[in-house]
Amino acid sequence: MKTRSFQRLVFSFLLFGMSHIALAKAVDIGDGLATASARCGYDLIDLKSSVTAANVEAFSPSGVKVSFRLELKRRKQLMSARLSISCADPLNNAASQGGNVPDAQAVIQEEDAGGRYFRHVASQKLIKGRNWLANVAVIDYVLGDAQPIKENELLACNAEVHAPCISLRVDKPRRLSQKDLNLLYLLFEQIAVIRVVDVDVGTGAAK
């Protein structure tokens, strides 16, 4: 019964996700990249050659979720992934004042606390991106009712300032090798953080 219950739970999550995808608005790739820059503080321009589609979805008066479909060269095959950033407030990634910025694993544990399922973090790596340090957590499965469900997701959180985390879900391949992970780490290294001092306060655009 537990297995059936968890399968129904997973199915409900899938339907919930599909409904949000349906509400997302497809936009020009350039517009999607501009939104990620102005609203979320991340410059993804170096990833443009790998982006095949972009979506923008408003989830509150000031919140926006920006998503991109990516195809990455992986030896003789392509890796398919979805990168998304949820930005609840206008661009504001000033340096943290006091205390430590939580790492990616801590963010995951906080989000999953008290829920019926939780994401298992297989590893975490600190990498240096363009103008930022990223804590990247690798999630290999989701556990609920003692039933593991395979998952390939990387969550990158800025290790220096308070800013939205970046989610990268890999649809293909189903099993990631170390070489695959190195390719995904390289992807995060190509992302740049836009500092507040580099943004025009009136327009939200990078100077």
JSON list of C-alpha atoms in Angstrom, two decimals:
[
{"chain": "A", "resi": 1, "resn": "MET", "atom": "CA", "xyz": [0.00, 0.00, 0.00]},
{"chain": "A", "resi": 2, "resn": "LYS", "atom": "CA", "xyz": [2.85, 2.36, 0.76]},
{"chain": "A", "resi": 3, "resn": "THR", "atom": "CA", "xyz": [4.24, 1.85, -2.73]},
{"chain": "A", "resi": 4, "resn": "ARG", "atom": "CA", "xyz": [0.87, 2.64, -4.33]},
{"chain": "A", "resi": 5, "resn": "SER", "atom": "CA", "xyz": [0.41, 5.65, -2.06]},
{"chain": "A", "resi": 6, "resn": "PHE", "atom": "CA", "xyz": [3.80, 7.06, -3.01]},
{"chain": "A", "resi": 7, "resn": "GLN", "atom": "CA", "xyz": [3.19, 6.40, -6.70]},
{"chain": "A", "resi": 8, "resn": "ARG", "atom": "CA", "xyz": [-0.05, 8.41, -6.46]},
{"chain": "A", "resi": 9, "resn": "LEU", "atom": "CA", "xyz": [1.88, 11.16, -4.67]},
{"chain": "A", "resi": 10, "resn": "VAL", "atom": "CA", "xyz": [4.52, 11.27, -7.41]},
{"chain": "A", "resi": 11, "resn": "PHE", "atom": "CA", "xyz": [1.79, 11.28, -10.05]},
{"chain": "A", "resi": 12, "resn": "SER", "atom": "CA", "xyz": [0.11, 14.27, -8.36]},
{"chain": "A", "resi": 13, "resn": "PHE", "atom": "CA", "xyz": [3.45, 16.13, -8.38]},
{"chain": "A", "resi": 14, "resn": "LEU", "atom": "CA", "xyz": [3.79, 15.38, -12.09]},
{"chain": "A", "resi": 15, "resn": "LEU", "atom": "CA", "xyz": [0.33, 16.78, -12.79]},
{"chain": "A", "resi": 16, "resn": "PHE", "atom": "CA", "xyz": [1.11, 19.84, -10.69]},
{"chain": "A", "resi": 17, "resn": "GLY", "atom": "CA", "xyz": [4.32, 20.38, -12.65]},
{"chain": "A", "resi": 18, "resn": "MET", "atom": "CA", "xyz": [2.54, 19.93, -15.98]},
{"chain": "A", "resi": 19, "resn": "SER", "atom": "CA", "xyz": [-0.06, 22.53, -15.02]},
{"chain": "A", "resi": 20, "resn": "HIS", "atom": "CA", "xyz": [2.68, 25.05, -14.24]},
{"chain": "A", "resi": 21, "resn": "ILE", "atom": "CA", "xyz": [4.45, 24.27, -17.51]},
{"chain": "A", "resi": 22, "resn": "ALA", "atom": "CA", "xyz": [1.17, 24.92, -19.34]},
{"chain": "A", "resi": 23, "resn": "LEU", "atom": "CA", "xyz": [0.88, 28.32, -17.66]},
{"chain": "A", "resi": 24, "resn": "ALA", "atom": "CA", "xyz": [4.46, 29.29, -18.51]},
{"chain": "A", "resi": 25, "resn": "LYS", "atom": "CA", "xyz": [4.79, 31.68, -21.43]},
{"chain": "A", "resi": 26, "resn": "ALA", "atom": "CA", "xyz": [7.22, 30.78, -24.20]},
{"chain": "A", "resi": 27, "resn": "VAL", "atom": "CA", "xyz": [9.44, 33.74, -25.03]},
{"chain": "A", "resi": 28, "resn": "ASP", "atom": "CA", "xyz": [12.27, 34.54, -27.40]},
{"chain": "A", "resi": 29, "resn": "ILE", "atom": "CA", "xyz": [15.55, 33.13, -26.09]},
{"chain": "A", "resi": 30, "resn": "GLY", "atom": "CA", "xyz": [17.10, 36.59, -26.04]},
{"chain": "A", "resi": 31, "resn": "ASP", "atom": "CA", "xyz": [14.17, 37.91, -23.98]},
{"chain": "A", "resi": 32, "resn": "GLY", "atom": "CA", "xyz": [14.51, 35.01, -21.56]},
{"chain": "A", "resi": 33, "resn": "LEU", "atom": "CA", "xyz": [18.20, 35.70, -21.07]},
{"chain": "A", "resi": 34, "resn": "ALA", "atom": "CA", "xyz": [17.46, 39.40, -20.54]},
{"chain": "A", "resi": 35, "resn": "THR", "atom": "CA", "xyz": [14.84, 38.56, -17.89]},
{"chain": "A", "resi": 36, "resn": "ALA", "atom": "CA", "xyz": [17.29, 36.27, -16.06]},
{"chain": "A", "resi": 37, "resn": "SER", "atom": "CA", "xyz": [19.78, 39.14, -16.05]},
{"chain": "A", "resi": 38, "resn": "ALA", "atom": "CA", "xyz": [17.46, 41.99, -15.02]},
{"chain": "A", "resi": 39, "resn": "ARG", "atom": "CA", "xyz": [15.22, 40.11, -12.57]},
{"chain": "A", "resi": 40, "resn": "CYS", "atom": "CA", "xyz": [17.47, 37.37, -11.19]},
{"chain": "A", "resi": 41, "resn": "GLY", "atom": "CA", "xyz": [20.97, 38.83, -11.43]},
{"chain": "A", "resi": 42, "resn": "TYR", "atom": "CA", "xyz": [22.50, 36.06, -13.53]},
{"chain": "A", "resi": 43, "resn": "ASP", "atom": "CA", "xyz": [24.19, 36.55, -16.91]},
{"chain": "A", "resi": 44, "resn": "LEU", "atom": "CA", "xyz": [23.61, 33.36, -18.95]},
{"chain": "A", "resi": 45, "resn": "ILE", "atom": "CA", "xyz": [24.78, 34.74, -22.30]},
{"chain": "A", "resi": 46, "resn": "ASP", "atom": "CA", "xyz": [27.63, 32.21, -22.57]},
{"chain": "A", "resi": 47, "resn": "LEU", "atom": "CA", "xyz": [25.04, 29.41, -22.51]},
{"chain": "A", "resi": 48, "resn": "LYS", "atom": "CA", "xyz": [23.03, 30.85, -25.42]},
{"chain": "A", "resi": 49, "resn": "SER", "atom": "CA", "xyz": [24.44, 28.41, -27.99]},
{"chain": "A", "resi": 50, "resn": "SER", "atom": "CA", "xyz": [23.07, 25.50, -25.90]},
{"chain": "A", "resi": 51, "resn": "VAL", "atom": "CA", "xyz": [19.62, 27.02, -25.26]},
{"chain": "A", "resi": 52, "resn": "THR", "atom": "CA", "xyz": [16.82, 25.72, -27.48]},
{"chain": "A", "resi": 53, "resn": "ALA", "atom": "CA", "xyz": [13.78, 27.28, -25.75]},
{"chain": "A", "resi": 54, "resn": "ALA", "atom": "CA", "xyz": [12.89, 29.75, -23.00]},
{"chain": "A", "resi": 55, "resn": "ASN", "atom": "CA", "xyz": [9.85, 30.29, -20.77]},
{"chain": "A", "resi": 56, "resn": "VAL", "atom": "CA", "xyz": [8.88, 32.99, -18.28]},
{"chain": "A", "resi": 57, "resn": "GLU", "atom": "CA", "xyz": [6.20, 32.51, -15.63]},
{"chain": "A", "resi": 58, "resn": "ALA", "atom": "CA", "xyz": [4.99, 35.07, -13.07]},
{"chain": "A", "resi": 59, "resn": "PHE", "atom": "CA", "xyz": [4.04, 33.51, -9.72]},
{"chain": "A", "resi": 60, "resn": "SER", "atom": "CA", "xyz": [3.45, 36.67, -7.65]},
{"chain": "A", "resi": 61, "resn": "PRO", "atom": "CA", "xyz": [3.30, 40.45, -8.21]},
{"chain": "A", "resi": 62, "resn": "SER", "atom": "CA", "xyz": [7.10, 40.61, -7.97]},
{"chain": "A", "resi": 63, "resn": "GLY", "atom": "CA", "xyz": [8.06, 36.98, -8.55]},
{"chain": "A", "resi": 64, "resn": "VAL", "atom": "CA", "xyz": [9.10, 35.38, -11.82]},
{"chain": "A", "resi": 65, "resn": "LYS", "atom": "CA", "xyz": [10.40, 31.96, -12.84]},
{"chain": "A", "resi": 66, "resn": "VAL", "atom": "CA", "xyz": [12.71, 31.83, -15.85]},
{"chain": "A", "resi": 67, "resn": "SER", "atom": "CA", "xyz": [13.31, 28.45, -17.49]},
{"chain": "A", "resi": 68, "resn": "PHE", "atom": "CA", "xyz": [15.51, 27.28, -20.34]},
{"chain": "A", "resi": 69, "resn": "ARG", "atom": "CA", "xyz": [15.70, 24.05, -22.29]},
{"chain": "A", "resi": 70, "resn": "LEU", "atom": "CA", "xyz": [19.34, 23.08, -22.91]},
{"chain": "A", "resi": 71, "resn": "GLU", "atom": "CA", "xyz": [21.05, 20.61, -25.20]},
{"chain": "A", "resi": 72, "resn": "LEU", "atom": "CA", "xyz": [24.69, 19.97, -24.33]},
{"chain": "A", "resi": 73, "resn": "LYS", "atom": "CA", "xyz": [27.26, 18.05, -26.35]},
{"chain": "A", "resi": 74, "resn": "ARG", "atom": "CA", "xyz": [28.13, 14.83, -24.54]},
{"chain": "A", "resi": 75, "resn": "ARG", "atom": "CA", "xyz": [30.68, 12.81, -26.47]},
{"chain": "A", "resi": 76, "resn": "LYS", "atom": "CA", "xyz": [28.63, 11.27, -29.32]},
{"chain": "A", "resi": 77, "resn": "GLN", "atom": "CA", "xyz": [25.26, 12.05, -27.72]},
{"chain": "A", "resi": 78, "resn": "LEU", "atom": "CA", "xyz": [23.39, 15.10, -26.51]},
{"chain": "A", "resi": 79, "resn": "MET", "atom": "CA", "xyz": [22.56, 15.82, -22.90]},
{"chain": "A", "resi": 80, "resn": "SER", "atom": "CA", "xyz": [19.08, 17.28, -22.41]},
{"chain": "A", "resi": 81, "resn": "ALA", "atom": "CA", "xyz": [18.43, 19.48, -19.37]},
{"chain": "A", "resi": 82, "resn": "ARG", "atom": "CA", "xyz": [16.18, 22.21, -17.96]},
{"chain": "A", "resi": 83, "resn": "LEU", "atom": "CA", "xyz": [17.65, 25.18, -16.15]},
{"chain": "A", "resi": 84, "resn": "SER", "atom": "CA", "xyz": [15.37, 27.35, -14.03]},
{"chain": "A", "resi": 85, "resn": "ILE", "atom": "CA", "xyz": [15.66, 30.30, -11.64]},
{"chain": "A", "resi": 86, "resn": "SER", "atom": "CA", "xyz": [12.82, 31.47, -9.39]},
{"chain": "A", "resi": 87, "resn": "CYS", "atom": "CA", "xyz": [13.21, 35.09, -8.37]},
{"chain": "A", "resi": 88, "resn": "ALA", "atom": "CA", "xyz": [10.78, 36.25, -5.69]},
{"chain": "A", "resi": 89, "resn": "ASP", "atom": "CA", "xyz": [11.98, 39.84, -5.54]},
{"chain": "A", "resi": 90, "resn": "PRO", "atom": "CA", "xyz": [13.53, 42.41, -7.87]},
{"chain": "A", "resi": 91, "resn": "LEU", "atom": "CA", "xyz": [17.28, 42.13, -8.39]},
{"chain": "A", "resi": 92, "resn": "ASN", "atom": "CA", "xyz": [19.01, 42.42, -5.03]},
{"chain": "A", "resi": 93, "resn": "ASN", "atom": "CA", "xyz": [22.13, 40.35, -4.58]},
{"chain": "A", "resi": 94, "resn": "ALA", "atom": "CA", "xyz": [24.11, 42.63, -2.34]},
{"chain": "A", "resi": 95, "resn": "ALA", "atom": "CA", "xyz": [26.69, 41.02, -0.10]},
{"chain": "A", "resi": 96, "resn": "SER", "atom": "CA", "xyz": [25.35, 39.34, 2.99]},
{"chain": "A", "resi": 97, "resn": "GLN", "atom": "CA", "xyz": [25.64, 41.36, 6.16]},
{"chain": "A", "resi": 98, "resn": "GLY", "atom": "CA", "xyz": [26.54, 39.06, 9.03]},
{"chain": "A", "resi": 99, "resn": "GLY", "atom": "CA", "xyz": [26.12, 35.30, 9.21]},
{"chain": "A", "resi": 100, "resn": "ASN", "atom": "CA", "xyz": [26.87, 32.78, 6.51]},
{"chain": "A", "resi": 101, "resn": "VAL", "atom": "CA", "xyz": [24.96, 32.34, 3.29]},
{"chain": "A", "resi": 102, "resn": "PRO", "atom": "CA", "xyz": [23.48, 28.80, 3.43]},
{"chain": "A", "resi": 103, "resn": "ASP", "atom": "CA", "xyz": [25.01, 26.28, 1.05]},
{"chain": "A", "resi": 104, "resn": "ALA", "atom": "CA", "xyz": [22.97, 24.31, -1.49]},
{"chain": "A", "resi": 105, "resn": "GLN", "atom": "CA", "xyz": [22.55, 21.26, 0.73]},
{"chain": "A", "resi": 106, "resn": "ALA", "atom": "CA", "xyz": [21.29, 23.42, 3.60]},
{"chain": "A", "resi": 107, "resn": "VAL", "atom": "CA", "xyz": [18.78, 25.10, 1.26]},
{"chain": "A", "resi": 108, "resn": "ILE", "atom": "CA", "xyz": [17.49, 21.67, 0.17]},
{"chain": "A", "resi": 109, "resn": "GLN", "atom": "CA", "xyz": [17.16, 20.43, 3.75]},
{"chain": "A", "resi": 110, "resn": "GLU", "atom": "CA", "xyz": [15.25, 23.56, 4.75]},
{"chain": "A", "resi": 111, "resn": "GLU", "atom": "CA", "xyz": [12.87, 23.33, 1.80]},
{"chain": "A", "resi": 112, "resn": "ASP", "atom": "CA", "xyz": [12.18, 19.62, 2.41]},
{"chain": "A", "resi": 113, "resn": "ALA", "atom": "CA", "xyz": [11.82, 19.88, 6.22]},
{"chain": "A", "resi": 114, "resn": "GLY", "atom": "CA", "xyz": [8.43, 18.65, 7.42]},
{"chain": "A", "resi": 115, "resn": "GLY", "atom": "CA", "xyz": [7.40, 17.38, 4.00]},
{"chain": "A", "resi": 116, "resn": "ARG", "atom": "CA", "xyz": [6.42, 13.89, 2.87]},
{"chain": "A", "resi": 117, "resn": "TYR", "atom": "CA", "xyz": [9.45, 13.52, 0.66]},
{"chain": "A", "resi": 118, "resn": "PHE", "atom": "CA", "xyz": [13.03, 14.70, 0.63]},
{"chain": "A", "resi": 119, "resn": "ARG", "atom": "CA", "xyz": [15.84, 14.97, -1.87]},
{"chain": "A", "resi": 120, "resn": "HIS", "atom": "CA", "xyz": [19.01, 12.99, -1.26]},
{"chain": "A", "resi": 121, "resn": "VAL", "atom": "CA", "xyz": [22.23, 14.93, -1.84]},
{"chain": "A", "resi": 122, "resn": "ALA", "atom": "CA", "xyz": [24.89, 12.59, -3.19]},
{"chain": "A", "resi": 123, "resn": "SER", "atom": "CA", "xyz": [27.65, 15.19, -3.21]},
{"chain": "A", "resi": 124, "resn": "GLN", "atom": "CA", "xyz": [28.37, 18.88, -3.06]},
{"chain": "A", "resi": 125, "resn": "LYS", "atom": "CA", "xyz": [31.12, 20.83, -4.79]},
{"chain": "A", "resi": 126, "resn": "LEU", "atom": "CA", "xyz": [32.32, 24.42, -4.57]},
{"chain": "A", "resi": 127, "resn": "ILE", "atom": "CA", "xyz": [33.12, 25.81, -8.00]},
{"chain": "A", "resi": 128, "resn": "LYS", "atom": "CA", "xyz": [34.21, 29.22, -9.24]},
{"chain": "A", "resi": 129, "resn": "GLY", "atom": "CA", "xyz": [31.91, 30.80, -11.78]},
{"chain": "A", "resi": 130, "resn": "ARG", "atom": "CA", "xyz": [32.27, 34.12, -13.53]},
{"chain": "A", "resi": 131, "resn": "ASN", "atom": "CA", "xyz": [32.25, 36.66, -10.71]},
{"chain": "A", "resi": 132, "resn": "TRP", "atom": "CA", "xyz": [30.85, 34.25, -8.09]},
{"chain": "A", "resi": 133, "resn": "LEU", "atom": "CA", "xyz": [31.42, 31.11, -6.04]},
{"chain": "A", "resi": 134, "resn": "ALA", "atom": "CA", "xyz": [28.78, 28.41, -6.37]},
{"chain": "A", "resi": 135, "resn": "ASN", "atom": "CA", "xyz": [27.87, 25.63, -3.97]},
{"chain": "A", "resi": 136, "resn": "VAL", "atom": "CA", "xyz": [26.57, 22.90, -6.29]},
{"chain": "A", "resi": 137, "resn": "ALA", "atom": "CA", "xyz": [24.60, 20.03, -4.72]},
{"chain": "A", "resi": 138, "resn": "VAL", "atom": "CA", "xyz": [23.97, 16.87, -6.76]},
{"chain": "A", "resi": 139, "resn": "ILE", "atom": "CA", "xyz": [20.60, 15.22, -6.06]},
{"chain": "A", "resi": 140, "resn": "ASP", "atom": "CA", "xyz": [20.45, 11.58, -7.16]},
{"chain": "A", "resi": 141, "resn": "TYR", "atom": "CA", "xyz": [17.05, 10.50, -5.81]},
{"chain": "A", "resi": 142, "resn": "VAL", "atom": "CA", "xyz": [13.90, 11.62, -4.02]},
{"chain": "A", "resi": 143, "resn": "LEU", "atom": "CA", "xyz": [12.70, 9.56, -1.04]},
{"chain": "A", "resi": 144, "resn": "GLY", "atom": "CA", "xyz": [9.12, 9.33, 0.19]},
{"chain": "A", "resi": 145, "resn": "ASP", "atom": "CA", "xyz": [7.34, 6.54, 2.07]},
{"chain": "A", "resi": 146, "resn": "ALA", "atom": "CA", "xyz": [10.70, 4.74, 2.00]},
{"chain": "A", "resi": 147, "resn": "GLN", "atom": "CA", "xyz": [10.51, 4.48, -1.79]},
{"chain": "A", "resi": 148, "resn": "PRO", "atom": "CA", "xyz": [13.40, 6.08, -3.74]},
{"chain": "A", "resi": 149, "resn": "ILE", "atom": "CA", "xyz": [12.67, 7.71, -7.09]},
{"chain": "A", "resi": 150, "resn": "LYS", "atom": "CA", "xyz": [15.61, 8.36, -9.42]},
{"chain": "A", "resi": 151, "resn": "GLU", "atom": "CA", "xyz": [16.37, 12.04, -9.92]},
{"chain": "A", "resi": 152, "resn": "ASN", "atom": "CA", "xyz": [19.11, 13.97, -11.71]},
{"chain": "A", "resi": 153, "resn": "GLU", "atom": "CA", "xyz": [19.15, 17.52, -10.41]},
{"chain": "A", "resi": 154, "resn": "LEU", "atom": "CA", "xyz": [21.89, 19.98, -9.56]},
{"chain": "A", "resi": 155, "resn": "LEU", "atom": "CA", "xyz": [21.19, 22.98, -7.36]},
{"chain": "A", "resi": 156, "resn": "ALA", "atom": "CA", "xyz": [23.70, 25.84, -7.44]},
{"chain": "A", "resi": 157, "resn": "CYS", "atom": "CA", "xyz": [23.54, 28.51, -4.73]},
{"chain": "A", "resi": 158, "resn": "ASN", "atom": "CA", "xyz": [25.72, 31.59, -4.53]},
{"chain": "A", "resi": 159, "resn": "ALA", "atom": "CA", "xyz": [28.27, 31.01, -1.75]},
{"chain": "A", "resi": 160, "resn": "GLU", "atom": "CA", "xyz": [29.04, 34.71, -1.34]},
{"chain": "A", "resi": 161, "resn": "VAL", "atom": "CA", "xyz": [25.78, 36.67, -1.44]},
{"chain": "A", "resi": 162, "resn": "HIS", "atom": "CA", "xyz": [22.05, 36.15, -0.99]},
{"chain": "A", "resi": 163, "resn": "ALA", "atom": "CA", "xyz": [20.68, 35.40, -4.45]},
{"chain": "A", "resi": 164, "resn": "PRO", "atom": "CA", "xyz": [18.26, 32.91, -6.06]},
{"chain": "A", "resi": 165, "resn": "CYS", "atom": "CA", "xyz": [19.58, 29.36, -6.46]},
{"chain": "A", "resi": 166, "resn": "ILE", "atom": "CA", "xyz": [19.77, 27.84, -9.94]},
{"chain": "A", "resi": 167, "resn": "SER", "atom": "CA", "xyz": [18.15, 24.46, -10.59]},
{"chain": "A", "resi": 168, "resn": "LEU", "atom": "CA", "xyz": [19.39, 22.19, -13.37]},
{"chain": "A", "resi": 169, "resn": "ARG", "atom": "CA", "xyz": [17.35, 19.04, -14.04]},
{"chain": "A", "resi": 170, "resn": "VAL", "atom": "CA", "xyz": [18.86, 16.51, -16.42]},
{"chain": "A", "resi": 171, "resn": "ASP", "atom": "CA", "xyz": [16.30, 14.56, -18.47]},
{"chain": "A", "resi": 172, "resn": "LYS", "atom": "CA", "xyz": [18.82, 12.62, -20.53]},
{"chain": "A", "resi": 173, "resn": "PRO", "atom": "CA", "xyz": [20.89, 10.56, -19.81]},
{"chain": "A", "resi": 174, "resn": "ARG", "atom": "CA", "xyz": [19.18, 8.89, -16.86]},
{"chain": "A", "resi": 175, "resn": "ARG", "atom": "CA", "xyz": [22.50, 7.97, -15.24]},
{"chain": "A", "resi": 176, "resn": "LEU", "atom": "CA", "xyz": [25.21, 10.61, -14.87]},
{"chain": "A", "resi": 177, "resn": "SER", "atom": "CA", "xyz": [28.87, 9.67, -15.03]},
{"chain": "A", "resi": 178, "resn": "GLN", "atom": "CA", "xyz": [31.65, 11.74, -13.47]},
{"chain": "A", "resi": 179, "resn": "LYS", "atom": "CA", "xyz": [32.42, 13.11, -16.93]},
{"chain": "A", "resi": 180, "resn": "ASP", "atom": "CA", "xyz": [28.80, 14.19, -17.23]},
{"chain": "A", "resi": 181, "resn": "LEU", "atom": "CA", "xyz": [28.98, 15.96, -13.87]},
{"chain": "A", "resi": 182, "resn": "ASN", "atom": "CA", "xyz": [32.19, 17.70, -14.91]},
{"chain": "A", "resi": 183, "resn": "LEU", "atom": "CA", "xyz": [30.39, 18.98, -18.02]},
{"chain": "A", "resi": 184, "resn": "LEU", "atom": "CA", "xyz": [27.57, 20.35, -15.84]},
{"chain": "A", "resi": 185, "resn": "TYR", "atom": "CA", "xyz": [30.04, 21.97, -13.43]},
{"chain": "A", "resi": 186, "resn": "LEU", "atom": "CA", "xyz": [31.60, 23.65, -16.46]},
{"chain": "A", "resi": 187, "resn": "LEU", "atom": "CA", "xyz": [28.16, 24.97, -17.39]},
{"chain": "A", "resi": 188, "resn": "PHE", "atom": "CA", "xyz": [27.81, 26.70, -14.02]},
{"chain": "A", "resi": 189, "resn": "GLU", "atom": "CA", "xyz": [31.31, 28.12, -14.38]},
{"chain": "A", "resi": 190, "resn": "GLN", "atom": "CA", "xyz": [30.13, 29.92, -17.54]},
{"chain": "A", "resi": 191, "resn": "ILE", "atom": "CA", "xyz": [27.38, 31.74, -15.64]},
{"chain": "A", "resi": 192, "resn": "ALA", "atom": "CA", "xyz": [28.16, 35.22, -14.30]},
{"chain": "A", "resi": 193, "resn": "VAL", "atom": "CA", "xyz": [26.62, 37.07, -11.38]},
{"chain": "A", "resi": 194, "resn": "ILE", "atom": "CA", "xyz": [25.61, 40.67, -12.06]},
{"chain": "A", "resi": 195, "resn": "ARG", "atom": "CA", "xyz": [26.54, 42.77, -9.07]},
{"chain": "A", "resi": 196, "resn": "VAL", "atom": "CA", "xyz": [24.11, 45.44, -7.90]},
{"chain": "A", "resi": 197, "resn": "VAL", "atom": "CA", "xyz": [26.73, 48.11, -8.58]},
{"chain": "A", "resi": 198, "resn": "ASP", "atom": "CA", "xyz": [26.72, 47.02, -12.24]},
{"chain": "A", "resi": 199, "resn": "VAL", "atom": "CA", "xyz": [22.98, 47.55, -12.66]},
{"chain": "A", "resi": 200, "resn": "ASP", "atom": "CA", "xyz": [21.09, 50.72, -13.48]},
{"chain": "A", "resi": 201, "resn": "VAL", "atom": "CA", "xyz": [18.66, 51.10, -10.56]},
{"chain": "A", "resi": 202, "resn": "GLY", "atom": "CA", "xyz": [16.05, 52.82, -12.72]},
{"chain": "A", "resi": 203, "resn": "THR", "atom": "CA", "xyz": [15.81, 50.22, -15.45]},
{"chain": "A", "resi": 204, "resn": "GLY", "atom": "CA", "xyz": [17.21, 47.07, -13.82]},
{"chain": "A", "resi": 205, "resn": "ALA", "atom": "CA", "xyz": [19.49, 46.63, -16.83]},
{"chain": "A", "resi": 206, "resn": "ALA", "atom": "CA", "xyz": [23.18, 45.86, -16.64]},
{"chain": "A", "resi": 207, "resn": "LYS", "atom": "CA", "xyz": [25.43, 48.79, -17.41]}
]
